[in-house]
PDB file of C-alpha atoms in Angstrom:
ATOM      1  CA  MET A   9       0.016  -0.084   0.087  1.00 69.00           C
ATOM      2  CA  TRP A  10       2.759   1.985  -0.410  1.00 65.00           C
ATOM      3  CA  ASN A  11       0.686   4.480  -3.175  1.00 69.00           C
ATOM      4  CA  LEU A  12      -1.188   5.222  -0.342  1.00 73.00           C
ATOM      5  CA  LEU A  13       1.673   6.598   1.114  1.00 67.00           C
ATOM      6  CA  LEU A  14       3.079   8.183  -1.142  1.00 65.00           C
ATOM      7  CA  SER A  15      -0.754   9.639  -1.908  1.00 74.00           C
ATOM      8  CA  PHE A  16      -0.483  11.109   1.376  1.00 76.00           C
ATOM      9  CA  SER A  17       2.579  13.510   1.604  1.00 73.00           C
ATOM     10  CA  GLY A  18       1.454  14.725  -1.361  1.00 75.00           C
ATOM     11  CA  LEU A  19      -1.094  15.681  -0.765  1.00 81.00           C
ATOM     12  CA  VAL A  20       0.567  16.955   2.868  1.00 80.00           C
ATOM     13  CA  ALA A  21       2.518  19.058   0.460  1.00 79.00           C
ATOM     14  CA  LEU A  22      -0.712  20.199  -1.390  1.00 84.00           C
ATOM     15  CA  ILE A  23      -2.210  21.725   1.436  1.00 88.00           C
ATOM     16  CA  GLN A  24       1.193  23.294   2.276  1.00 84.00           C
ATOM     17  CA  LEU A  25       0.977  24.963  -1.431  1.00 84.00           C
ATOM     18  CA  ILE A  26      -2.064  26.732  -1.040  1.00 90.00           C
ATOM     19  CA  PHE A  27      -1.356  28.393   2.548  1.00 88.00           C
ATOM     20  CA  LEU A  28       1.997  28.963   1.903  1.00 84.00           C
ATOM     21  CA  PRO A  29       1.616  32.462  -0.488  1.00 85.00           C
ATOM     22  CA  PHE A  30      -0.221  33.794   2.845  1.00 86.00           C
ATOM     23  CA  PHE A  31       2.605  33.245   4.759  1.00 84.00           C
ATOM     24  CA  PRO A  32       5.164  36.556   4.734  1.00 85.00           C
ATOM     25  CA  GLU A  33       8.600  36.005   4.459  1.00 86.00           C
ATOM     26  CA  SER A  34      10.961  35.142   7.464  1.00 86.00           C
ATOM     27  CA  PRO A  35      11.802  38.378   9.319  1.00 87.00           C
ATOM     28  CA  PRO A  36      15.592  37.658   9.170  1.00 86.00           C
ATOM     29  CA  TYR A  37      15.173  37.119   5.357  1.00 84.00           C
ATOM     30  CA  LEU A  38      13.813  40.186   4.723  1.00 87.00           C
ATOM     31  CA  LEU A  39      15.948  42.177   7.527  1.00 84.00           C
ATOM     32  CA  LEU A  40      19.291  40.995   6.275  1.00 82.00           C
ATOM     33  CA  GLN A  41      19.374  39.151   2.859  1.00 79.00           C
ATOM     34  CA  LYS A  42      16.583  41.654   0.810  1.00 82.00           C
ATOM     35  CA  GLU A  43      17.644  44.784   3.981  1.00 82.00           C
ATOM     36  CA  ASP A  44      13.905  45.472   3.643  1.00 88.00           C
ATOM     37  CA  LYS A  45      13.413  46.845   6.980  1.00 88.00           C
ATOM     38  CA  ALA A  46       9.344  47.929   6.616  1.00 90.00           C
ATOM     39  CA  GLY A  47       8.834  44.776   5.206  1.00 89.00           C
ATOM     40  CA  CYS A  48      10.619  43.651   7.744  1.00 88.00           C
ATOM     41  CA  LEU A  49       8.388  44.780  10.797  1.00 88.00           C
ATOM     42  CA  LYS A  50       5.398  44.470   9.041  1.00 89.00           C
ATOM     43  CA  ALA A  51       6.298  40.587   8.912  1.00 88.00           C
ATOM     44  CA  MET A  52       6.913  40.533  12.519  1.00 88.00           C
ATOM     45  CA  LYS A  53       3.687  41.700  12.902  1.00 88.00           C
ATOM     46  CA  GLN A  54       2.101  39.330  11.024  1.00 88.00           C
ATOM     47  CA  LEU A  55       3.714  36.257  11.961  1.00 85.00           C
ATOM     48  CA  TRP A  56       3.818  37.770  15.841  1.00 83.00           C
ATOM     49  CA  GLY A  57       0.380  39.386  16.048  1.00 85.00           C
ATOM     50  CA  GLU A  58       0.762  43.939  16.948  1.00 85.00           C
ATOM     51  CA  GLY A  59       3.207  44.479  19.838  1.00 83.00           C
ATOM     52  CA  ASN A  60       6.437  46.470  19.409  1.00 82.00           C
ATOM     53  CA  TYR A  61       9.853  44.669  18.397  1.00 83.00           C
ATOM     54  CA  GLN A  62      11.912  46.920  18.648  1.00 85.00           C
ATOM     55  CA  THR A  63      13.904  45.403  20.762  1.00 86.00           C
ATOM     56  CA  GLU A  64      13.891  42.105  18.388  1.00 87.00           C
ATOM     57  CA  PHE A  65      14.628  44.341  14.826  1.00 86.00           C
ATOM     58  CA  ASP A  66      17.154  45.504  17.205  1.00 87.00           C
ATOM     59  CA  ASP A  67      18.721  42.605  17.394  1.00 87.00           C
ATOM     60  CA  LEU A  68      18.878  41.462  14.294  1.00 86.00           C
ATOM     61  CA  MET A  69      20.006  44.943  12.785  1.00 87.00           C
ATOM     62  CA  LYS A  70      23.301  43.503  15.680  1.00 86.00           C
ATOM     63  CA  GLU A  71      23.541  40.846  13.373  1.00 83.00           C
ATOM     64  CA  LYS A  72      22.920  42.612  10.556  1.00 83.00           C
ATOM     65  CA  ALA A  73      26.148  45.143  11.345  1.00 82.00           C
ATOM     66  CA  ILE A  74      27.818  41.539  12.554  1.00 80.00           C
ATOM     67  CA  THR A  75      27.764  39.495   9.322  1.00 77.00           C
ATOM     68  CA  LYS A  76      28.846  42.944   7.213  1.00 76.00           C
ATOM     69  CA  GLY A  77      32.450  42.278   6.392  1.00 71.00           C
ATOM     70  CA  THR A  78      31.689  38.405   6.824  1.00 71.00           C
ATOM     71  CA  LYS A  79      32.322  37.384   2.829  1.00 72.00           C
ATOM     72  CA  ILE A  80      29.640  34.754   1.725  1.00 69.00           C
ATOM     73  CA  MET A  81      31.490  32.175   0.571  1.00 73.00           C
ATOM     74  CA  ASN A  82      30.083  29.683  -2.621  1.00 73.00           C
ATOM     75  CA  VAL A  83      30.139  25.437  -2.605  1.00 73.00           C
ATOM     76  CA  LEU A  84      33.121  25.311  -4.176  1.00 80.00           C
ATOM     77  CA  GLU A  85      34.409  27.753  -0.832  1.00 81.00           C
ATOM     78  CA  VAL A  86      32.417  25.378   1.595  1.00 79.00           C
ATOM     79  CA  LEU A  87      34.441  22.240   0.231  1.00 80.00           C
ATOM     80  CA  ARG A  88      37.211  24.066   0.716  1.00 84.00           C
ATOM     81  CA  GLU A  89      37.093  24.810   4.410  1.00 85.00           C
ATOM     82  CA  GLY A  90      38.075  22.593   6.811  1.00 86.00           C
ATOM     83  CA  SER A  91      36.103  23.928   9.956  1.00 85.00           C
ATOM     84  CA  VAL A  92      33.517  22.815   7.936  1.00 82.00           C
ATOM     85  CA  ARG A  93      34.406  18.916   7.276  1.00 84.00           C
ATOM     86  CA  PRO A  94      33.008  16.511   9.215  1.00 84.00           C
ATOM     87  CA  GLN A  95      29.500  17.803   9.157  1.00 81.00           C
ATOM     88  CA  LEU A  96      30.048  17.616   5.498  1.00 80.00           C
ATOM     89  CA  CYS A  97      31.143  13.886   5.881  1.00 80.00           C
ATOM     90  CA  THR A  98      28.800  13.403   7.776  1.00 76.00           C
ATOM     91  CA  MET A  99      26.048  14.373   5.364  1.00 71.00           C
ATOM     92  CA  LEU A 100      27.938  12.619   3.341  1.00 73.00           C
ATOM     93  CA  LEU A 101      27.309   9.446   4.511  1.00 69.00           C
ATOM     94  CA  LEU A 102      23.424  10.030   5.693  1.00 59.00           C
ATOM     95  CA  LEU A 103      22.798  10.185   1.204  1.00 60.00           C
ATOM     96  CA  LEU A 104      24.957   7.219   0.959  1.00 62.00           C
ATOM     97  CA  SER A 105      22.992   5.421   3.205  1.00 55.00           C
ATOM     98  CA  LEU A 106      20.086   7.316   1.500  1.00 52.00           C
ATOM     99  CA  GLN A 107      20.984   4.938  -1.670  1.00 52.00           C
ATOM    100  CA  LEU A 108      19.877   2.068   0.815  1.00 52.00           C
ATOM    101  CA  CYS A 109      16.064   3.382   0.379  1.00 49.00           C
ATOM    102  CA  GLY A 110      13.467   2.702  -2.159  1.00 53.00           C
ATOM    103  CA  LEU A 111      14.204  -0.509  -3.434  1.00 52.00           C
ATOM    104  CA  LYS A 112      11.218  -1.164  -3.566  1.00 58.00           C
ATOM    105  CA  ILE A 113       9.303   1.240  -5.343  1.00 62.00           C
ATOM    106  CA  PHE A 114      11.709   0.086  -8.027  1.00 62.00           C
ATOM    107  CA  GLU A 115      10.471  -3.642  -7.792  1.00 61.00           C
ATOM    108  CA  THR A 116       7.085  -2.261  -7.691  1.00 61.00           C
ATOM    109  CA  ALA A 117       8.310  -0.089 -11.394  1.00 61.00           C
ATOM    110  CA  ASN A 118       9.250  -4.578 -12.287  1.00 65.00           C
ATOM    111  CA  LEU A 119      12.935  -3.367 -12.714  1.00 66.00           C
ATOM    112  CA  HIS A 120      15.324  -6.017 -12.677  1.00 72.00           C
ATOM    113  CA  GLU A 121      17.008  -6.622  -9.700  1.00 73.00           C
ATOM    114  CA  SER A 122      20.905  -6.025 -11.431  1.00 76.00           C
ATOM    115  CA  ILE A 123      19.779  -2.904 -12.794  1.00 75.00           C
ATOM    116  CA  ILE A 124      18.324  -1.745  -8.455  1.00 71.00           C
ATOM    117  CA  PRO A 125      21.666  -0.792  -6.817  1.00 74.00           C
ATOM    118  CA  TYR A 126      22.559   1.039  -9.617  1.00 78.00           C
ATOM    119  CA  VAL A 127      18.989   4.075  -9.836  1.00 76.00           C
ATOM    120  CA  SER A 128      19.542   3.702  -5.657  1.00 72.00           C
ATOM    121  CA  LEU A 129      22.746   5.250  -6.285  1.00 77.00           C
ATOM    122  CA  GLY A 130      21.425   7.579  -9.172  1.00 79.00           C
ATOM    123  CA  VAL A 131      18.656   8.179  -6.308  1.00 75.00           C
ATOM    124  CA  SER A 132      21.890   9.734  -4.220  1.00 74.00           C
ATOM    125  CA  ILE A 133      23.124  11.216  -6.965  1.00 80.00           C
ATOM    126  CA  SER A 134      19.956  12.963  -7.198  1.00 78.00           C
ATOM    127  CA  GLU A 135      19.851  13.930  -4.013  1.00 77.00           C
ATOM    128  CA  LEU A 136      23.485  15.628  -3.827  1.00 78.00           C
ATOM    129  CA  ILE A 137      22.717  17.646  -7.446  1.00 79.00           C
ATOM    130  CA  SER A 138      19.727  18.516  -5.417  1.00 79.00           C
ATOM    131  CA  ILE A 139      21.906  19.830  -2.409  1.00 76.00           C
ATOM    132  CA  ILE A 140      24.181  21.305  -4.292  1.00 77.00           C
ATOM    133  CA  PHE A 141      22.078  23.336  -6.416  1.00 77.00           C
ATOM    134  CA  CYS A 142      19.583  24.677  -4.074  1.00 75.00           C
ATOM    135  CA  SER A 143      23.096  26.051  -0.908  1.00 72.00           C
ATOM    136  CA  SER A 144      23.790  28.183  -4.692  1.00 73.00           C
ATOM    137  CA  ILE A 145      20.389  29.488  -5.084  1.00 76.00           C
ATOM    138  CA  ILE A 146      18.479  29.558  -2.092  1.00 73.00           C
ATOM    139  CA  ASP A 147      19.536  33.214  -0.803  1.00 69.00           C
ATOM    140  CA  ARG A 148      19.248  34.708  -4.911  1.00 73.00           C
ATOM    141  CA  CYS A 149      15.826  33.537  -4.575  1.00 75.00           C
ATOM    142  CA  GLY A 150      14.258  32.931  -1.584  1.00 73.00           C
ATOM    143  CA  ARG A 151      12.414  30.536   0.307  1.00 74.00           C
ATOM    144  CA  ARG A 152       9.329  30.999  -0.427  1.00 77.00           C
ATOM    145  CA  LEU A 153      10.044  31.137  -4.277  1.00 80.00           C
ATOM    146  CA  LEU A 154      11.921  27.709  -3.972  1.00 79.00           C
ATOM    147  CA  LEU A 155       9.033  26.626  -1.471  1.00 80.00           C
ATOM    148  CA  CYS A 156       6.117  26.737  -4.007  1.00 82.00           C
ATOM    149  CA  GLY A 157       8.194  25.672  -6.948  1.00 83.00           C
ATOM    150  CA  GLY A 158       9.464  22.426  -5.080  1.00 82.00           C
ATOM    151  CA  TYR A 159       5.759  21.594  -4.165  1.00 83.00           C
ATOM    152  CA  LEU A 160       4.270  22.403  -7.594  1.00 87.00           C
ATOM    153  CA  LEU A 161       6.550  20.193  -8.857  1.00 88.00           C
ATOM    154  CA  MET A 162       6.476  17.764  -7.234  1.00 84.00           C
ATOM    155  CA  ALA A 163       2.870  17.427  -7.035  1.00 86.00           C
ATOM    156  CA  LEU A 164       3.535  17.579 -11.156  1.00 90.00           C
ATOM    157  CA  ILE A 165       5.999  14.291 -10.834  1.00 89.00           C
ATOM    158  CA  LEU A 166       3.566  12.142  -7.668  1.00 85.00           C
ATOM    159  CA  VAL A 167       1.079  12.461 -11.020  1.00 88.00           C
ATOM    160  CA  LEU A 168       3.029  11.375 -13.471  1.00 91.00           C
ATOM    161  CA  LEU A 169       4.937   8.885 -12.000  1.00 85.00           C
ATOM    162  CA  GLU A 170       1.317   7.231 -10.434  1.00 84.00           C
ATOM    163  CA  THR A 171       0.507   7.123 -13.737  1.00 88.00           C
ATOM    164  CA  SER A 172       4.255   5.756 -15.207  1.00 86.00           C
ATOM    165  CA  LEU A 173       3.173   3.185 -13.022  1.00 80.00           C
ATOM    166  CA  LEU A 174       0.109   1.820 -13.085  1.00 83.00           C
ATOM    167  CA  LEU A 175       0.803   1.615 -17.006  1.00 84.00           C
ATOM    168  CA  SER A 176       4.227   0.473 -16.814  1.00 78.00           C
ATOM    169  CA  ASP A 177       2.628  -3.516 -17.385  1.00 78.00           C
ATOM    170  CA  GLN A 178       1.128  -2.444 -20.441  1.00 85.00           C
ATOM    171  CA  PHE A 179       4.131  -0.148 -22.102  1.00 83.00           C
ATOM    172  CA  LEU A 180       7.644  -0.852 -20.701  1.00 78.00           C
ATOM    173  CA  TRP A 181       9.104   1.605 -21.494  1.00 81.00           C
ATOM    174  CA  LEU A 182       7.876   3.394 -19.009  1.00 81.00           C
ATOM    175  CA  ARG A 183       9.624   1.863 -16.003  1.00 77.00           C
ATOM    176  CA  PHE A 184      12.368   3.914 -17.299  1.00 80.00           C
ATOM    177  CA  CYS A 185      10.321   6.769 -17.752  1.00 86.00           C
ATOM    178  CA  SER A 186       9.534   6.054 -13.524  1.00 82.00           C
ATOM    179  CA  VAL A 187      13.181   5.731 -13.360  1.00 80.00           C
ATOM    180  CA  ILE A 188      13.343   9.636 -14.309  1.00 86.00           C
ATOM    181  CA  LEU A 189      10.387  10.784 -12.312  1.00 87.00           C
ATOM    182  CA  ILE A 190      11.781   9.580  -8.893  1.00 81.00           C
ATOM    183  CA  PHE A 191      15.140  11.587  -9.289  1.00 81.00           C
ATOM    184  CA  LEU A 192      12.784  14.425 -10.806  1.00 85.00           C
ATOM    185  CA  PHE A 193      10.885  14.394  -7.795  1.00 82.00           C
ATOM    186  CA  ILE A 194      13.896  14.344  -5.360  1.00 79.00           C
ATOM    187  CA  ILE A 195      15.673  17.119  -6.999  1.00 81.00           C
ATOM    188  CA  ALA A 196      12.362  19.123  -6.959  1.00 82.00           C
ATOM    189  CA  TYR A 197      12.068  17.896  -2.973  1.00 79.00           C
ATOM    190  CA  GLY A 198      15.664  18.966  -2.585  1.00 77.00           C
ATOM    191  CA  LEU A 199      15.146  22.312  -3.900  1.00 76.00           C
ATOM    192  CA  GLY A 200      12.724  23.686  -1.847  1.00 71.00           C
ATOM    193  CA  PRO A 201      10.919  21.730   0.499  1.00 66.00           C
TER     194      PRO A 201
END
């Protein structure tokens, strides 16, 4: 009954997609990244109700002053930084262990057993690609756009995946489309949610 479980996550994503546009951006994001003081105060009032948030705003301004001289590192610079190497190794081990997950969906797609480990490896590579891509564009696009876009892509991919799995017995080429859709789903998930 994995398809019901997959549909449930799609339902949760749809609910979040519907309500997400009504929430404001994060106040720290508005102030520190976009340098929008009025938007930051407005977001604070929307999130926390009417009140005086000058103390929180001042804290954010202090953080902005502290980080003003700090250079934002790109992905390659982070990979070269020795102080974050233990965290990167932990993340890499987690990604590599995830290749053991999801074997059931590949069996449902009627893939030959000898191909499944390679497909699982492809899943891990897709996750790594999405993490690197997302971390390099999140400051430019903002979280809201990535979340909305990610959920929209995930919903579309889930519909196509369910259709391809249902029809994979009639059309053998749809089995490989299912694998590609799973890769795309993982990338869409990594970009937003």
